[in-house]
PDB file of C-alpha atoms in Angstrom:
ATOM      1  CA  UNK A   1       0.000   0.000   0.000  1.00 51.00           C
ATOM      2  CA  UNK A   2       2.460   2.398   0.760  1.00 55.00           C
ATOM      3  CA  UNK A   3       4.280   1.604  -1.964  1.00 56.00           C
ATOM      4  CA  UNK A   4       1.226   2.898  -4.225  1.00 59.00           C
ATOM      5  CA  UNK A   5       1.257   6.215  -2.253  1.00 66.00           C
ATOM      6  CA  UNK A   6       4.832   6.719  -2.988  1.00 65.00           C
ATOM      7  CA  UNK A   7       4.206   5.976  -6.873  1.00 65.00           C
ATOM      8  CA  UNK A   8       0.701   8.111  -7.027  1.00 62.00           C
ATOM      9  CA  UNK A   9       2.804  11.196  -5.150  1.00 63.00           C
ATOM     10  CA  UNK A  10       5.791  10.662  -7.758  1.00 62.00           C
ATOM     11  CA  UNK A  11       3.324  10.687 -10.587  1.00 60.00           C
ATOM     12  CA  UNK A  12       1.523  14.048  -9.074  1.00 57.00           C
ATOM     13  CA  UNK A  13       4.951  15.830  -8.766  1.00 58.00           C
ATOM     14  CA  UNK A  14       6.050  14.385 -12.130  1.00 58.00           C
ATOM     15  CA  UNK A  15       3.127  16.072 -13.846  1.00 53.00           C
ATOM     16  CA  UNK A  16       3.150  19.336 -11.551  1.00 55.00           C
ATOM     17  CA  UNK A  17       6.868  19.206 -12.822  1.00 60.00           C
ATOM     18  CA  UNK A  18       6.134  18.804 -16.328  1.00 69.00           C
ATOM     19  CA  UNK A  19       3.515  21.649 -16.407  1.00 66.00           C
ATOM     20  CA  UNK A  20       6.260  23.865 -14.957  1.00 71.00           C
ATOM     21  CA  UNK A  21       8.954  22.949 -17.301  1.00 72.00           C
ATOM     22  CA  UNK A  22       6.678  23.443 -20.042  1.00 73.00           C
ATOM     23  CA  UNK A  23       5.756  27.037 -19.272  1.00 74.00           C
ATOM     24  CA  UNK A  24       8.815  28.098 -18.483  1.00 78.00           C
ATOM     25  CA  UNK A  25       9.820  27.002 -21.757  1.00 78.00           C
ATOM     26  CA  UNK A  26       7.148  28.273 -23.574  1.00 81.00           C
ATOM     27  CA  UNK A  27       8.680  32.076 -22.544  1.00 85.00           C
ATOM     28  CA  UNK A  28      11.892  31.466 -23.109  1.00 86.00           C
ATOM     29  CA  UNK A  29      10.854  30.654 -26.457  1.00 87.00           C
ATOM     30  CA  UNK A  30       9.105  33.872 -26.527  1.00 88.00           C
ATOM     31  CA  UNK A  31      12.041  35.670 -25.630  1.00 92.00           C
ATOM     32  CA  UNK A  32      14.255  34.113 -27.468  1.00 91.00           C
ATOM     33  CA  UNK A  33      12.744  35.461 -30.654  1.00 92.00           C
ATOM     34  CA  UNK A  34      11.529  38.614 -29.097  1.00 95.00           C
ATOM     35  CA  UNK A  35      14.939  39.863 -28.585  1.00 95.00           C
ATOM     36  CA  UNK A  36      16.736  39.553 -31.513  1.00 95.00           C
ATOM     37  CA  UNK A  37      13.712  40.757 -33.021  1.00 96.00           C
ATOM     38  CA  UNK A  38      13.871  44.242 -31.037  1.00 97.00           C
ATOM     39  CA  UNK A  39      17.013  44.304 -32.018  1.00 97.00           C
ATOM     40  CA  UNK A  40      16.599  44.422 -35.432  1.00 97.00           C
ATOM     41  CA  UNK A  41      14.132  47.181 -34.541  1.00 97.00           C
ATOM     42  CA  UNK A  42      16.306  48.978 -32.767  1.00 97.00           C
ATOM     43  CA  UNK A  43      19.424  48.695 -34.992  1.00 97.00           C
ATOM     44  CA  UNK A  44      17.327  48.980 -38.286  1.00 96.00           C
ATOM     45  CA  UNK A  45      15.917  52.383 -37.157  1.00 96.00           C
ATOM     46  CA  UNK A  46      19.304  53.699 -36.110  1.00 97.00           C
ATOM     47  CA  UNK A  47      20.684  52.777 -39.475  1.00 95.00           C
ATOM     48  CA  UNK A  48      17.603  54.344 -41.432  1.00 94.00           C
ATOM     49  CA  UNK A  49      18.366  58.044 -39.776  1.00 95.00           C
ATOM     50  CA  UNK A  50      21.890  57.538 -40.862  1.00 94.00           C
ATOM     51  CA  UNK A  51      21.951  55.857 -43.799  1.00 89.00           C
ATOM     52  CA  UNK A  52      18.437  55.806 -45.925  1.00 87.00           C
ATOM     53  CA  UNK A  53      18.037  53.612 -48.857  1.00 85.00           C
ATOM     54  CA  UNK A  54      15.768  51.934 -51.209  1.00 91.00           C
ATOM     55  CA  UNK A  55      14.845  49.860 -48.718  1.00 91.00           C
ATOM     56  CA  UNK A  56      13.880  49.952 -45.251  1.00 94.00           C
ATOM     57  CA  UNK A  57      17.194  48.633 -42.757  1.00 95.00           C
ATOM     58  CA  UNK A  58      14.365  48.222 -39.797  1.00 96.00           C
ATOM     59  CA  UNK A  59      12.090  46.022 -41.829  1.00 96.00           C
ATOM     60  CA  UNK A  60      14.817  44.132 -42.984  1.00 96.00           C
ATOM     61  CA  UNK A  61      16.895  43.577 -39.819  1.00 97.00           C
ATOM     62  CA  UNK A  62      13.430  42.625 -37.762  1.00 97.00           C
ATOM     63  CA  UNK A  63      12.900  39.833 -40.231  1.00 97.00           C
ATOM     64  CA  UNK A  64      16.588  38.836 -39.705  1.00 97.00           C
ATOM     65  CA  UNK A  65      16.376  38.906 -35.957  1.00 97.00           C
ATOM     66  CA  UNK A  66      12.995  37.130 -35.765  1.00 96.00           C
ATOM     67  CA  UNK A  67      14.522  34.371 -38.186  1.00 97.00           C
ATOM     68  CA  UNK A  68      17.516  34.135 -35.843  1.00 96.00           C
ATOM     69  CA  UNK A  69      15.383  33.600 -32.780  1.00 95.00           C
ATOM     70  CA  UNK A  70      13.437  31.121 -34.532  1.00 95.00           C
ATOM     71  CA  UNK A  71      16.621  29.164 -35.236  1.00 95.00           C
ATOM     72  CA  UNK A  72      17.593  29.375 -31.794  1.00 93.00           C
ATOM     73  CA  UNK A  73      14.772  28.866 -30.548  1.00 92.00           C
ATOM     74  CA  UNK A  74      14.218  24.976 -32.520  1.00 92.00           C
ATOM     75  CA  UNK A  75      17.841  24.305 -31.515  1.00 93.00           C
ATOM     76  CA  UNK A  76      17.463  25.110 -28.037  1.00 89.00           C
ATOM     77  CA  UNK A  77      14.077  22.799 -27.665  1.00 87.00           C
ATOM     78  CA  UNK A  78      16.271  19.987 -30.056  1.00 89.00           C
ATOM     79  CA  UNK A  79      18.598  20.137 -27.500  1.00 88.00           C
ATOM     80  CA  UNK A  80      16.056  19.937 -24.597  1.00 81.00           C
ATOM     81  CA  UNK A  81      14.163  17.435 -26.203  1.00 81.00           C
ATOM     82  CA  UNK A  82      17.323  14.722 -26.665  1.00 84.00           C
ATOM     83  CA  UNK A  83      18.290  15.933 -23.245  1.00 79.00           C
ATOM     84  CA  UNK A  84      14.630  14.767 -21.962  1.00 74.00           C
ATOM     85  CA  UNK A  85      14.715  11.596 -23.973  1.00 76.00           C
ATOM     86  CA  UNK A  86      18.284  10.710 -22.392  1.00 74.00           C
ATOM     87  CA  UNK A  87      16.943  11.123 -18.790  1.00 67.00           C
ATOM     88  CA  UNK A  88      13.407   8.294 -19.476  1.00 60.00           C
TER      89      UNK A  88
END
């Protein structure tokens, strides 16, 4: 009996982990395409005052940034997930 206790209670904290692992994840994934993404922005707009073109540096520079998060972003989880897989 006490042995199912233990088991049901590792289970419970198992999934309680799980949930917090996953949201925690799910903003650092956020973030991690956020941020390059503002920093296009920023970059872009600093280099459209001083040096316009036929094209707009900002635009280009926030789809650069957001790409470059996205890329981190699937080889961060990649990472995670073999990591995960390792552990079971």
């Amino acid at each position: 009996m006490k042995d199912m206790d233990a088991e049901d209670e590792r289970r419970k904290e198992e999934v309680r982990h799980s949930w917090d692992i996953s949201f925690l994840r799910f903003g650092t994934l956020g973030f991690m395409v956020m941020v390059p993404a503002l920093i296009g922005a920023i970059l872009g707009a600093l280099l459209d005052a001083a040096a316009p073109g036929p094209f707009s540096w900002t635009l280009a520079l926030i789809v650069l940034g957001a790409a470059g998060g996205v890329f981190l972003s699937w080889s961060w989880m990649a990472k995670e997930i073999k990591h995960s897989n390792e552990i079971k």
